[in-house]
């Protein structure tokens, strides 16, 4: 199948295993792009792909789309179910619609862009890389985040950044209630520009202003004098 | 001079010295107590409450020291392309690099390989040295996803989805700052020196239906090659087993409330979960209810010390025994050496349980190079190998004496209970009743 630029894959009547094997084989054969049709919110389409390839999903996708992948880029022309881009090591996933619970859980690199809203726990355990939410983000977004950047252009629900260890949250809108151990900090030179440039690259309208939030490190080590914070998190 | 009367202790049974000490420690620390190893309770039902009833005239034993007695267990047979073959019905439990020193990991890996059994990464990712030293390595897939990546998943011989452990069911791992060395922190993407409290809930699945999807994802990543188990702490075990069956795992792992730990809140060690022996009874029944007893293996841990405990667990319905603390003890945990260091920790051998501090006097649960050097890998590996060999022989001893040429053929009929509690819990008849009503009820 060498020299084929684009492969079209129709998910209808195909078991998940065959679809993923076809994508893996395409990547092995040097196919540049796989266009995936009739996704019908099916789960686990495009997981465990470890060679560079570009995936175009025509429609909504289910759980764990582009999960446990390395070096894959993807456009999802629809909305995504739970855990889109789960544990991504490198690459890029762009969701044109909304993302359900836990978008980009525990990613260790790469970038996930949700142009619509994100459900609860966006960027939970984020370890590295970027997660961009063009709209609002649900409760406990950035929970126990370890590093990387979580960019929320709209509002955030309760518990934003709760127990985050490191990393940055950029918030455009209001927050219903901040999580424990989070503080607003001054952006360093160039940081905001980098965020705005990134949004521009995806044609996401930036909010009027961004607040930068980081861990205040009060939860790094137990301190009995910080009991008010610890009682919620211990 | 002996006396039939023993004076009760002068202190209060309510305000026992332990209770007083605990309150005063909390008054000092401002937090709950944390300790390593296991519950300190002395009143849990025990495998000692069961005895084997080997062959006599009514059944023939196998020649004790000669006749073949098969110990092999295969997990995922007929279900995945590369099932996990264990030469003995034993696995070394998931214990993280971070909780354990790398020398302890190396020694356990060598010993397990010598015995044809597996070790398990525990939390914190797969250390390359652990992969190198363990012929068969299980990789844990935990809520925290520390060090998680598809390449290591593909290197593993089984994946164990962690959803709890007996020492602290319903809560996540704890690793205090002193053990968060540069290397441990790097593997977990954390800053060195932080007190790590892991999440207990997976970030991207919750109920039974989600679990099925998660399992499919991992099977896709590992190409349906290796078995996948799910581990829980024994508490609501019967329902958990049913859900695991529905998700179609290859094995279910659980440890009872006696289960070991490197660091847990002491109240959870002592007051949460159910004992191993009760959990086996509930789990086996649930597995039979679901009709999955021939497909899904039960891997059971929590306070298993000897071949007697192991054989009894197997006779109750476990397929594989999951050992954490016992191999650590074989590695010299509690050994009365380096006494000054035990004393500096305010403890003694046999009472220690200071694994959470990172100051293990014998180099097992520490990341400090000076202490770690006290664990000689080759010697440790030999001690654990010897211990595992002895345990295997003990298990075979009971199987042969009960007339079984396969350890897996031990069954509840091979035992009797010494106590009513355990008889009630397990359904194993009390001794003296010959499995029926008392003889005089016939007349
Ligand atoms: C030092 C130590 C570290 C442990 N680390 C983990 C872990 O990372 N993940 C996990 O699921 N269980 C962990 N456990 C629990 C064991 O996997 C196992 O369930 C338990 O030790 C079995 O009980 P036993 O110690 O009485 O044999 C740990 C236990 C010990 C003793
Ligand atoms: S000797 Fe080491 S491993 Fe054993 S209980 Fe003490 S600290 Fe833990």
XYZ file of C-alpha atoms and ligand atoms in Angstrom:
716
model
C 0.000 0.000 0.000
C 3.058 2.237 -0.247
C 2.686 5.685 -1.710
C -0.967 5.903 -0.756
C -1.422 9.323 0.771
C -4.871 8.847 2.240
C -6.667 5.700 3.247
C -10.404 5.760 3.842
C -11.690 3.472 6.535
C -15.384 2.857 7.044
C -16.114 1.688 10.601
C -19.486 0.231 9.712
C -19.631 -3.521 10.364
C -15.960 -3.608 11.371
C -14.835 -4.794 14.799
C -12.728 -2.291 16.752
C -9.745 -4.587 16.521
C -9.816 -4.610 12.731
C -10.106 -0.830 12.575
C -7.110 -0.295 14.857
C -5.069 -2.920 13.046
C -5.855 -1.236 9.737
C -4.655 2.106 11.133
C -1.476 0.500 12.497
C -0.798 -1.197 9.199
C -1.357 2.075 7.347
C 1.161 3.792 9.637
C 3.635 0.945 9.038
C 3.139 1.294 5.286
C 3.849 5.006 5.354
C 0.288 6.139 4.658
C 0.062 9.787 5.699
C -3.630 10.149 6.522
C -6.488 7.867 7.444
C -9.970 9.229 7.055
C -12.337 7.397 9.362
C -16.010 7.299 8.420
C -19.111 6.265 10.326
C -17.473 6.598 13.710
C -20.920 6.703 15.365
C -19.470 7.503 18.790
C -17.716 4.154 18.927
C -15.120 3.588 21.640
C -11.402 2.909 21.330
C -11.062 3.863 17.687
C -7.431 4.754 17.078
C -5.766 3.557 20.282
C -2.269 2.209 20.765
C -0.987 3.776 17.519
C 2.733 4.297 17.985
C 3.879 5.507 14.590
C 3.199 8.957 13.132
C -0.013 9.179 11.134
C -2.803 11.721 10.729
C -6.322 10.597 11.570
C -9.447 12.404 10.417
C -12.573 11.296 12.238
C -15.744 12.199 10.363
C -18.299 12.217 13.159
C -18.609 11.841 16.917
C -16.305 9.466 18.748
C -16.703 7.478 21.967
C -14.342 6.718 24.849
C -10.527 6.889 24.696
C -10.145 8.091 21.132
C -6.409 8.446 20.350
C -5.702 6.865 23.745
C -2.229 5.561 24.631
C -0.790 6.836 21.357
C 2.569 8.347 20.456
C 3.209 10.811 17.665
C -0.300 10.666 16.192
C -2.154 13.766 15.002
C -5.914 13.766 14.719
C -8.911 15.931 13.847
C -12.251 14.926 15.250
C -15.113 16.464 13.306
C -17.679 15.969 15.986
C -17.672 15.614 19.758
C -15.604 13.191 21.813
C -16.572 10.810 24.615
C -14.690 10.273 27.879
C -10.915 10.407 28.048
C -10.092 11.756 24.609
C -6.347 11.497 24.001
C -5.863 9.450 27.174
C -2.171 9.253 28.146
C -0.941 10.788 24.868
C 2.867 10.857 24.742
C 3.333 13.152 21.743
C 1.167 14.415 18.897
C -1.977 16.488 18.615
C -5.712 15.906 18.832
C -8.163 18.592 17.770
C -11.807 18.102 18.722
C -14.088 20.405 16.747
C -17.056 19.825 19.084
C -17.261 19.227 22.838
C -15.423 16.695 24.958
C -17.061 14.594 27.659
C -15.596 13.851 31.095
C -11.823 13.733 31.586
C -10.516 15.175 28.352
C -6.793 14.499 28.049
C -6.403 12.474 31.250
C -2.831 11.977 32.347
C -1.284 13.083 29.048
C 2.502 13.045 29.149
C 3.131 15.232 26.129
C 1.606 16.571 22.927
C -1.459 18.761 22.714
C -5.201 18.268 22.931
C -7.490 20.998 21.705
C -11.217 20.994 22.403
C -12.873 23.813 20.518
C -16.179 23.500 22.376
C -16.729 22.808 26.066
C -15.054 20.209 28.228
C -16.875 18.068 30.803
C -15.714 17.477 34.378
C -12.078 16.748 35.189
C -10.484 18.187 32.042
C -6.766 17.491 32.250
C -7.001 15.308 35.331
C -3.467 14.128 36.299
C -2.059 16.133 33.353
C 1.645 15.291 33.369
C 3.026 17.299 30.487
C 1.896 18.889 27.219
C -1.072 21.193 26.643
C -4.814 20.865 26.934
C -6.820 23.713 25.446
C -10.534 24.114 26.113
C -12.094 26.711 23.840
C -15.267 26.982 25.940
C -16.076 26.127 29.553
C -14.621 23.335 31.688
C -16.492 21.172 34.202
C -15.771 20.571 37.896
C -12.387 19.423 39.163
C -10.596 20.337 35.979
C -6.845 20.140 36.423
C -7.329 17.878 39.451
C -3.936 16.630 40.714
C -2.275 18.061 37.646
C 1.431 17.330 37.686
C 2.774 19.550 34.933
C 1.961 20.990 31.518
C -0.560 23.695 30.645
C -4.333 23.629 30.924
C -5.874 26.539 29.042
C -9.553 27.264 29.586
C -10.935 30.140 27.533
C -14.364 30.133 29.181
C -15.514 29.531 32.752
C -14.474 26.755 35.101
C -16.713 24.923 37.571
C -15.840 24.034 41.187
C -12.526 22.645 42.317
C -10.346 24.079 39.558
C -6.772 22.826 39.862
C -7.482 21.036 43.119
C -4.313 19.497 44.594
C -2.227 20.354 41.548
C 1.469 19.666 42.075
C 2.938 21.696 39.237
C 2.081 23.113 35.822
C -0.018 26.103 34.803
C -3.701 26.756 34.374
C -4.695 29.709 32.191
C -8.256 30.773 32.850
C -10.148 33.198 30.623
C -13.536 33.293 32.362
C -14.828 32.980 35.902
C -14.246 30.148 38.322
C -17.084 28.867 40.443
C -14.756 27.841 43.253
C -11.005 27.361 43.269
C -9.596 23.991 44.313
C -7.254 23.552 47.279
C -3.644 24.606 46.951
C -4.018 26.896 43.913
C -2.781 30.484 43.656
C -2.885 33.184 41.021
C 0.589 34.168 39.874
C 2.098 36.808 37.603
C 2.840 35.537 34.109
C 6.485 35.669 33.139
C 7.613 37.530 30.064
C 6.403 35.878 26.881
C 4.206 33.279 28.564
C 0.909 34.911 27.705
C 2.002 35.609 24.146
C 2.823 31.935 23.718
C -0.660 30.992 24.890
C -2.338 33.515 22.595
C -0.258 32.409 19.664
C -1.269 28.824 20.291
C -4.976 29.745 20.342
C -4.554 31.725 17.169
C -3.097 28.672 15.493
C -6.408 26.869 16.092
C -8.553 29.909 15.303
C -9.916 29.932 18.829
C -11.105 33.366 19.893
C -9.137 34.328 22.998
C -10.924 35.765 26.038
C -10.390 39.387 27.012
C -7.831 38.471 29.598
C -6.222 35.385 31.126
C -5.376 34.627 34.746
C -2.458 32.341 35.386
C -2.908 29.821 38.192
C -0.305 27.583 39.751
C 0.153 25.332 42.740
C 0.850 27.318 45.901
C 2.798 24.250 47.062
C 0.984 24.215 50.389
C 0.041 20.587 49.756
C 3.481 19.391 48.757
C 4.294 18.415 52.277
C 1.976 18.104 55.222
C 1.965 21.073 57.551
C -0.381 21.029 60.511
C -0.713 24.818 60.332
C -2.300 24.500 56.891
C -5.015 22.257 58.211
C -7.783 24.194 56.507
C -6.398 23.147 53.133
C -5.387 19.634 54.112
C -8.679 18.639 55.676
C -10.194 18.564 52.230
C -7.422 16.709 50.540
C -5.873 14.234 52.955
C 4.022 -19.609 92.519
C 1.152 -19.979 90.177
C -2.345 -18.801 90.781
C -5.587 -19.576 88.970
C -6.482 -15.931 89.256
C -4.711 -13.395 87.078
C -5.230 -9.834 88.083
C -6.541 -7.739 85.182
C -4.203 -4.969 84.132
C -4.506 -1.812 86.191
C -5.089 0.388 83.167
C -8.495 0.982 81.657
C -9.802 -1.265 78.924
C -11.283 1.801 77.255
C -8.348 4.156 77.796
C -5.830 1.493 76.982
C -2.176 2.670 76.761
C -2.349 2.273 72.960
C -5.379 4.577 72.792
C -3.663 7.141 74.990
C -0.498 7.010 72.935
C -2.502 7.431 69.742
C -4.357 10.506 70.988
C -1.130 12.068 72.148
C 0.554 11.409 68.827
C -2.327 13.023 66.937
C -2.180 15.978 69.331
C 1.438 16.368 68.319
C 1.191 15.673 64.574
C -2.148 17.207 63.691
C -2.883 14.363 61.301
C -3.815 10.740 61.360
C -1.128 8.178 61.991
C 0.510 6.512 59.037
C 2.484 3.309 59.162
C 3.780 0.557 56.967
C 3.393 -3.223 56.848
C -0.091 -4.207 58.053
C -2.871 -4.037 60.620
C -1.862 -4.640 64.219
C -5.102 -6.386 65.084
C -4.756 -9.730 66.826
C -8.372 -10.762 66.647
C -8.948 -11.516 62.969
C -10.096 -14.934 61.768
C -7.076 -16.821 60.613
C -6.093 -19.680 58.359
C -4.994 -21.340 61.605
C -8.696 -21.833 62.285
C -8.739 -24.429 59.500
C -6.982 -27.798 59.430
C -6.468 -30.285 56.638
C -7.984 -33.740 56.936
C -5.515 -35.798 54.906
C -5.945 -39.320 53.603
C -6.199 -42.391 55.796
C -8.001 -45.613 54.917
C -10.831 -43.915 53.073
C -8.560 -42.124 50.646
C -5.019 -42.866 49.486
C -2.285 -40.276 49.907
C 0.416 -39.731 47.312
C 3.974 -40.598 48.255
C 4.908 -37.532 50.216
C 8.406 -36.864 48.997
C 8.393 -38.472 45.568
C 5.195 -38.550 43.545
C 4.592 -35.781 41.067
C 2.374 -33.040 42.281
C 1.695 -30.400 39.697
C 1.928 -26.751 40.743
C 1.528 -24.946 37.429
C -1.144 -22.296 36.877
C -1.846 -20.602 33.552
C -3.638 -17.265 33.479
C -5.527 -16.362 30.328
C -5.263 -19.800 28.746
C -7.441 -19.977 25.651
C -8.263 -16.291 26.067
C -5.096 -14.437 25.001
C -2.233 -15.313 22.690
C 0.487 -15.154 25.369
C -1.020 -16.475 28.616
C 0.975 -16.054 31.808
C 2.440 -19.382 32.855
C 3.322 -19.608 36.538
C 5.354 -22.662 37.500
C 3.948 -22.369 41.019
C 0.670 -20.966 42.266
C 2.422 -17.882 43.640
C 3.014 -14.316 42.470
C 5.078 -11.566 44.033
C 2.609 -8.762 44.732
C 2.670 -5.287 43.222
C 5.081 -3.201 45.288
C 6.239 0.034 43.774
C 9.738 1.176 43.029
C 9.646 4.055 45.458
C 8.045 2.041 48.213
C 10.810 -0.526 47.705
C 14.465 0.162 46.964
C 15.837 -0.874 43.608
C 17.925 -3.538 45.326
C 14.779 -5.062 46.787
C 13.179 -4.978 43.331
C 16.228 -6.656 41.790
C 16.340 -9.380 44.439
C 12.627 -10.136 44.147
C 12.916 -10.251 40.357
C 15.782 -12.740 40.436
C 14.034 -14.931 43.005
C 10.755 -14.933 41.092
C 12.600 -15.821 37.887
C 14.390 -18.668 39.671
C 10.994 -20.022 40.669
C 9.194 -19.462 37.360
C 6.759 -16.966 38.847
C 6.046 -13.286 38.307
C 6.750 -10.001 40.024
C 4.691 -6.845 39.619
C 5.656 -3.216 39.136
C 3.180 -1.769 41.620
C 2.615 1.966 41.317
C 5.142 4.315 39.768
C 5.917 2.771 36.406
C 8.187 0.033 35.114
C 11.812 0.417 36.145
C 14.057 -0.951 33.364
C 16.051 -2.935 35.913
C 12.922 -4.596 37.162
C 12.027 -5.704 33.641
C 15.559 -6.990 33.199
C 15.572 -8.990 36.436
C 12.067 -10.460 36.174
C 11.373 -13.076 33.517
C 7.652 -12.547 34.081
C 6.564 -9.069 34.980
C 3.065 -7.792 35.640
C 2.503 -4.077 35.093
C 0.015 -2.240 37.253
C -2.331 0.246 35.600
C -3.393 2.542 38.406
C -5.443 5.714 38.809
C -2.313 7.853 39.139
C -0.892 6.532 35.827
C 2.600 7.357 37.040
C 5.108 6.402 34.358
C 2.343 4.944 32.207
C 3.082 4.489 28.531
C 2.061 2.043 25.796
C 5.598 0.758 25.256
C 5.939 -0.575 28.793
C 2.418 -2.000 28.655
C 3.561 -3.954 25.616
C 6.625 -5.197 27.498
C 4.542 -6.589 30.357
C 3.482 -10.212 30.732
C 0.176 -9.287 32.336
C -1.578 -6.010 33.079
C -3.125 -5.544 36.491
C -5.687 -2.754 36.671
C -5.456 -1.493 40.227
C -8.664 -0.391 41.864
C -7.695 -0.826 45.503
C -5.671 -2.823 47.971
C -6.503 -4.525 51.240
C -4.419 -2.239 53.430
C -6.463 0.795 52.388
C -9.446 -0.114 50.259
C -11.044 2.978 48.805
C -7.934 5.146 48.966
C -4.843 5.677 46.879
C -1.138 5.191 47.468
C 0.944 7.231 49.855
C 4.639 7.928 49.429
C 6.127 10.380 51.868
C 8.718 12.961 50.858
C 11.868 11.218 52.035
C 11.216 8.367 49.614
C 10.490 10.701 46.705
C 14.077 10.629 45.437
C 15.153 12.275 42.182
C 14.775 9.006 40.287
C 11.434 8.029 41.821
C 10.099 11.542 41.191
C 11.296 11.552 37.584
C 9.533 8.275 36.869
C 6.305 9.668 38.337
C 6.548 13.180 36.815
C 6.501 14.673 40.314
C 8.745 17.148 42.098
C 11.312 15.393 44.316
C 10.573 15.441 48.018
C 6.774 15.898 47.871
C 4.408 13.833 49.967
C 2.619 11.958 47.232
C -0.986 11.007 47.809
C -2.260 9.177 44.755
C -5.783 9.326 43.490
C -7.944 6.326 44.261
C -10.383 6.704 41.396
C -9.324 6.158 37.835
C -9.438 9.455 35.957
C -11.325 8.094 32.977
C -13.622 5.283 34.037
C -16.046 4.780 36.868
C -18.672 2.096 36.668
C -18.860 -1.425 35.331
C -19.654 -0.402 31.761
C -16.715 1.991 31.597
C -14.448 -0.725 32.900
C -15.377 -2.887 29.964
C -14.300 -0.083 27.616
C -11.065 0.477 29.512
C -10.290 -3.203 29.259
C -10.886 -3.123 25.538
C -8.501 -0.164 25.251
C -5.716 -1.998 27.058
C -6.335 -5.151 25.071
C -6.062 -3.090 21.884
C -2.789 -1.553 23.037
C -1.355 -4.934 24.012
C -2.819 -6.616 20.924
C -4.869 -9.135 22.927
C -1.603 -10.849 23.759
C -1.404 -10.818 27.541
C -3.950 -11.412 30.285
C -5.512 -8.524 32.174
C -6.449 -8.733 35.817
C -8.177 -6.315 38.112
C -7.101 -5.790 41.691
C -9.283 -4.633 44.553
C -8.976 -4.516 48.302
C -11.367 -7.029 49.785
C -14.372 -5.202 51.093
C -17.483 -5.391 48.891
C -15.805 -8.325 47.282
C -18.754 -10.391 46.065
C -20.152 -7.498 44.036
C -16.693 -6.505 42.843
C -16.122 -10.036 41.563
C -19.410 -9.942 39.696
C -18.483 -6.645 38.033
C -15.025 -7.930 37.123
C -16.648 -11.004 35.558
C -18.952 -8.791 33.542
C -15.969 -6.791 32.293
C -14.467 -10.146 31.269
C -11.087 -9.899 32.953
C -8.729 -12.861 32.883
C -8.043 -12.774 36.603
C -9.224 -11.070 39.771
C -6.693 -10.085 42.400
C -7.626 -9.107 45.928
C -6.037 -8.938 49.314
C -7.887 -8.950 52.597
C -7.565 -6.377 55.359
C -4.395 -8.121 56.557
C -2.719 -7.057 53.296
C 0.643 -5.334 53.415
C 1.528 -1.772 52.516
C 4.457 0.603 52.515
C 2.342 3.413 53.971
C -1.307 3.607 54.976
C -3.349 5.521 57.506
C -3.417 3.220 60.520
C -7.162 3.608 60.994
C -7.682 2.148 57.564
C -5.325 -0.725 58.243
C -7.266 -1.598 61.358
C -10.851 -0.692 60.515
C -11.471 -1.081 56.778
C -11.979 -4.086 54.569
C -12.673 -7.682 55.436
C -10.285 -10.487 56.387
C -8.725 -12.580 53.645
C -10.374 -15.829 54.673
C -13.877 -14.293 54.614
C -13.118 -12.559 51.319
C -12.110 -15.813 49.622
C -15.375 -17.427 50.644
C -17.425 -14.531 49.250
C -15.358 -14.193 46.079
C -15.427 -17.886 45.199
C -19.168 -18.042 45.637
C -19.648 -14.961 43.428
C -17.381 -16.424 40.766
C -19.426 -19.627 40.753
C -22.646 -17.599 40.656
C -21.354 -15.986 37.486
C -20.301 -19.396 36.103
C -16.765 -18.115 35.528
C -14.790 -20.361 37.847
C -13.094 -22.165 34.957
C -12.229 -19.010 33.005
C -11.199 -16.376 35.496
C -8.392 -17.015 37.966
C -8.563 -15.800 41.543
C -5.323 -14.378 42.876
C -5.454 -13.940 46.626
C -3.237 -12.174 49.125
C -3.318 -10.607 52.540
C -1.345 -11.999 55.442
C -0.298 -15.246 53.773
C 2.783 -16.472 55.594
C 3.344 -20.149 54.949
C 2.569 -23.071 52.707
C -0.194 -23.984 55.163
C -1.940 -20.617 54.692
C -1.394 -20.854 50.946
C -2.701 -24.417 50.643
C -5.782 -23.517 52.682
C -6.470 -20.484 50.502
C -6.169 -22.702 47.438
C -8.453 -25.328 48.956
C -11.004 -22.561 49.594
C -10.905 -21.668 45.893
C -7.933 -19.367 45.235
C -5.887 -20.218 42.146
C -2.784 -18.201 42.937
C -1.296 -16.760 46.121
C -0.164 -13.129 46.075
C 2.741 -12.415 48.423
C 3.979 -8.995 49.483
C 5.153 -8.919 53.080
C 6.432 -12.487 53.396
C 9.119 -12.125 50.688
C 10.146 -8.829 52.286
C 10.641 -10.668 55.549
C 12.702 -13.252 53.670
C 14.791 -10.278 52.478
C 15.569 -9.490 56.141
C 12.726 -7.179 57.174
C 12.563 -7.289 61.023
C 15.913 -9.086 61.204
C 17.671 -8.115 64.420
C 20.648 -6.484 62.716
C 21.474 -2.761 62.679
C 19.732 -2.532 66.044
C 20.816 1.075 66.587
C 18.854 2.134 63.545
C 15.696 0.412 64.707
C 16.185 2.190 68.022
C 16.660 5.544 66.310
C 13.263 5.009 64.689
C 11.829 4.387 68.151
C 11.143 0.747 67.423
C 12.570 -2.757 67.528
C 12.755 -5.686 65.115
C 9.408 -7.556 65.047
C 7.569 -4.336 65.955
C 9.023 -2.115 63.257
C 6.387 -1.207 60.590
C 8.356 1.984 59.768
C 8.403 1.418 56.003
C 6.614 4.749 55.440
C 9.514 6.754 56.865
C 11.987 5.734 54.187
C 14.493 4.869 56.914
C 14.276 1.075 56.727
C 17.194 -0.263 58.761
C 17.719 -3.231 56.428
C 17.580 -1.401 53.093
C 14.264 -2.704 51.727
C 11.870 0.242 51.943
C 14.263 3.135 51.513
C 15.736 5.268 48.760
C 18.758 6.395 50.769
C 21.911 4.931 49.163
C 23.568 4.239 52.507
C 20.659 2.143 53.749
C 19.943 0.570 50.371
C 23.495 -0.784 50.265
C 22.620 -2.996 53.241
C 20.549 -5.226 51.003
C 22.866 -7.542 49.127
C 20.996 -8.442 45.947
C 22.460 -11.908 45.363
C 22.066 -12.943 48.987
C 18.564 -11.495 49.163
C 17.540 -13.262 45.958
C 18.807 -16.549 47.355
C 16.895 -16.097 50.604
C 13.646 -15.320 48.783
C 14.200 -18.254 46.405
C 14.718 -20.561 49.385
C 11.604 -19.248 51.057
C 9.501 -19.679 47.904
C 10.883 -23.194 47.443
C 9.993 -24.070 51.016
C 6.493 -22.658 50.596
C 5.981 -24.623 47.382
C 7.064 -27.844 49.085
C 4.690 -27.134 51.965
C 1.770 -26.615 49.598
C 2.617 -29.865 47.796
C 2.910 -31.653 51.130
C -0.747 -30.943 51.889
C -1.876 -31.754 48.353
C -0.093 -35.114 48.376
C -1.264 -35.989 51.853
C -4.826 -35.309 50.718
C -4.274 -37.654 47.772
C -4.078 -34.940 45.099
C -1.535 -34.947 42.283
C -2.315 -31.354 41.455
C -2.201 -28.560 43.971
C -5.170 -26.988 42.202
C -7.255 -30.050 43.104
C -7.255 -29.168 46.805
C -10.842 -28.326 47.700
C -13.027 -27.372 50.659
C -13.703 -31.036 51.431
C -10.050 -31.426 52.365
C -10.486 -29.247 55.435
C -12.335 -28.867 58.695
C -12.797 -25.760 60.810
C -11.593 -25.419 64.392
C -13.777 -22.455 65.210
C -17.439 -21.726 64.683
C -16.675 -18.310 63.199
C -14.593 -19.705 60.419
C -16.978 -22.620 59.891
C -19.794 -20.127 59.450
C -17.814 -17.850 57.158
C -16.420 -20.499 54.881
C -19.024 -23.235 55.103
C -16.253 -25.672 56.063
C -17.731 -28.067 58.635
C -16.571 -27.898 62.225
C -14.224 -30.597 63.398
C -16.010 -33.349 65.272
C -19.171 -33.081 63.206
C -17.927 -35.058 60.210
C -19.577 -32.578 57.939
C -23.056 -33.252 59.238
C -25.318 -32.752 62.198
C -24.096 -34.240 65.509
C -24.639 -38.044 65.584
C -27.073 -37.803 68.473
C -29.506 -35.709 66.458
C -30.353 -38.936 64.594
C -31.816 -40.517 67.675
C 6.031 -2.393 50.412
C 4.704 -2.588 49.768
C 4.355 -1.818 48.666
C 3.120 -2.000 48.044
N 2.811 -1.261 46.936
C 1.647 -1.495 46.286
C 1.359 -0.844 45.065
O 2.148 -0.066 44.557
N 0.175 -1.126 44.461
C -0.701 -2.038 44.969
O -1.751 -2.280 44.384
N -0.439 -2.674 46.119
C 0.714 -2.437 46.773
N 0.992 -3.153 47.916
C 0.075 -4.227 48.339
C 0.513 -5.553 47.721
O 0.401 -5.506 46.330
C -0.304 -6.748 48.213
O -1.662 -6.533 47.922
C -0.142 -7.036 49.682
O 1.184 -6.838 50.061
C -0.542 -8.471 49.968
O -0.551 -8.738 51.329
P 0.711 -9.306 52.150
O 1.665 -8.169 52.238
O 0.168 -9.668 53.473
O 1.300 -10.448 51.403
C 2.214 -2.963 48.554
C 2.581 -3.732 49.658
C 3.804 -3.568 50.263
C 4.148 -4.428 51.435
S 12.522 -3.506 58.657
Fe 12.182 -2.149 56.912
S 10.716 -3.250 55.634
Fe 10.659 -4.177 57.669
S 9.006 -3.140 58.777
Fe 10.924 -2.055 59.277
S 11.041 -0.422 57.761
Fe 9.521 -1.877 56.979
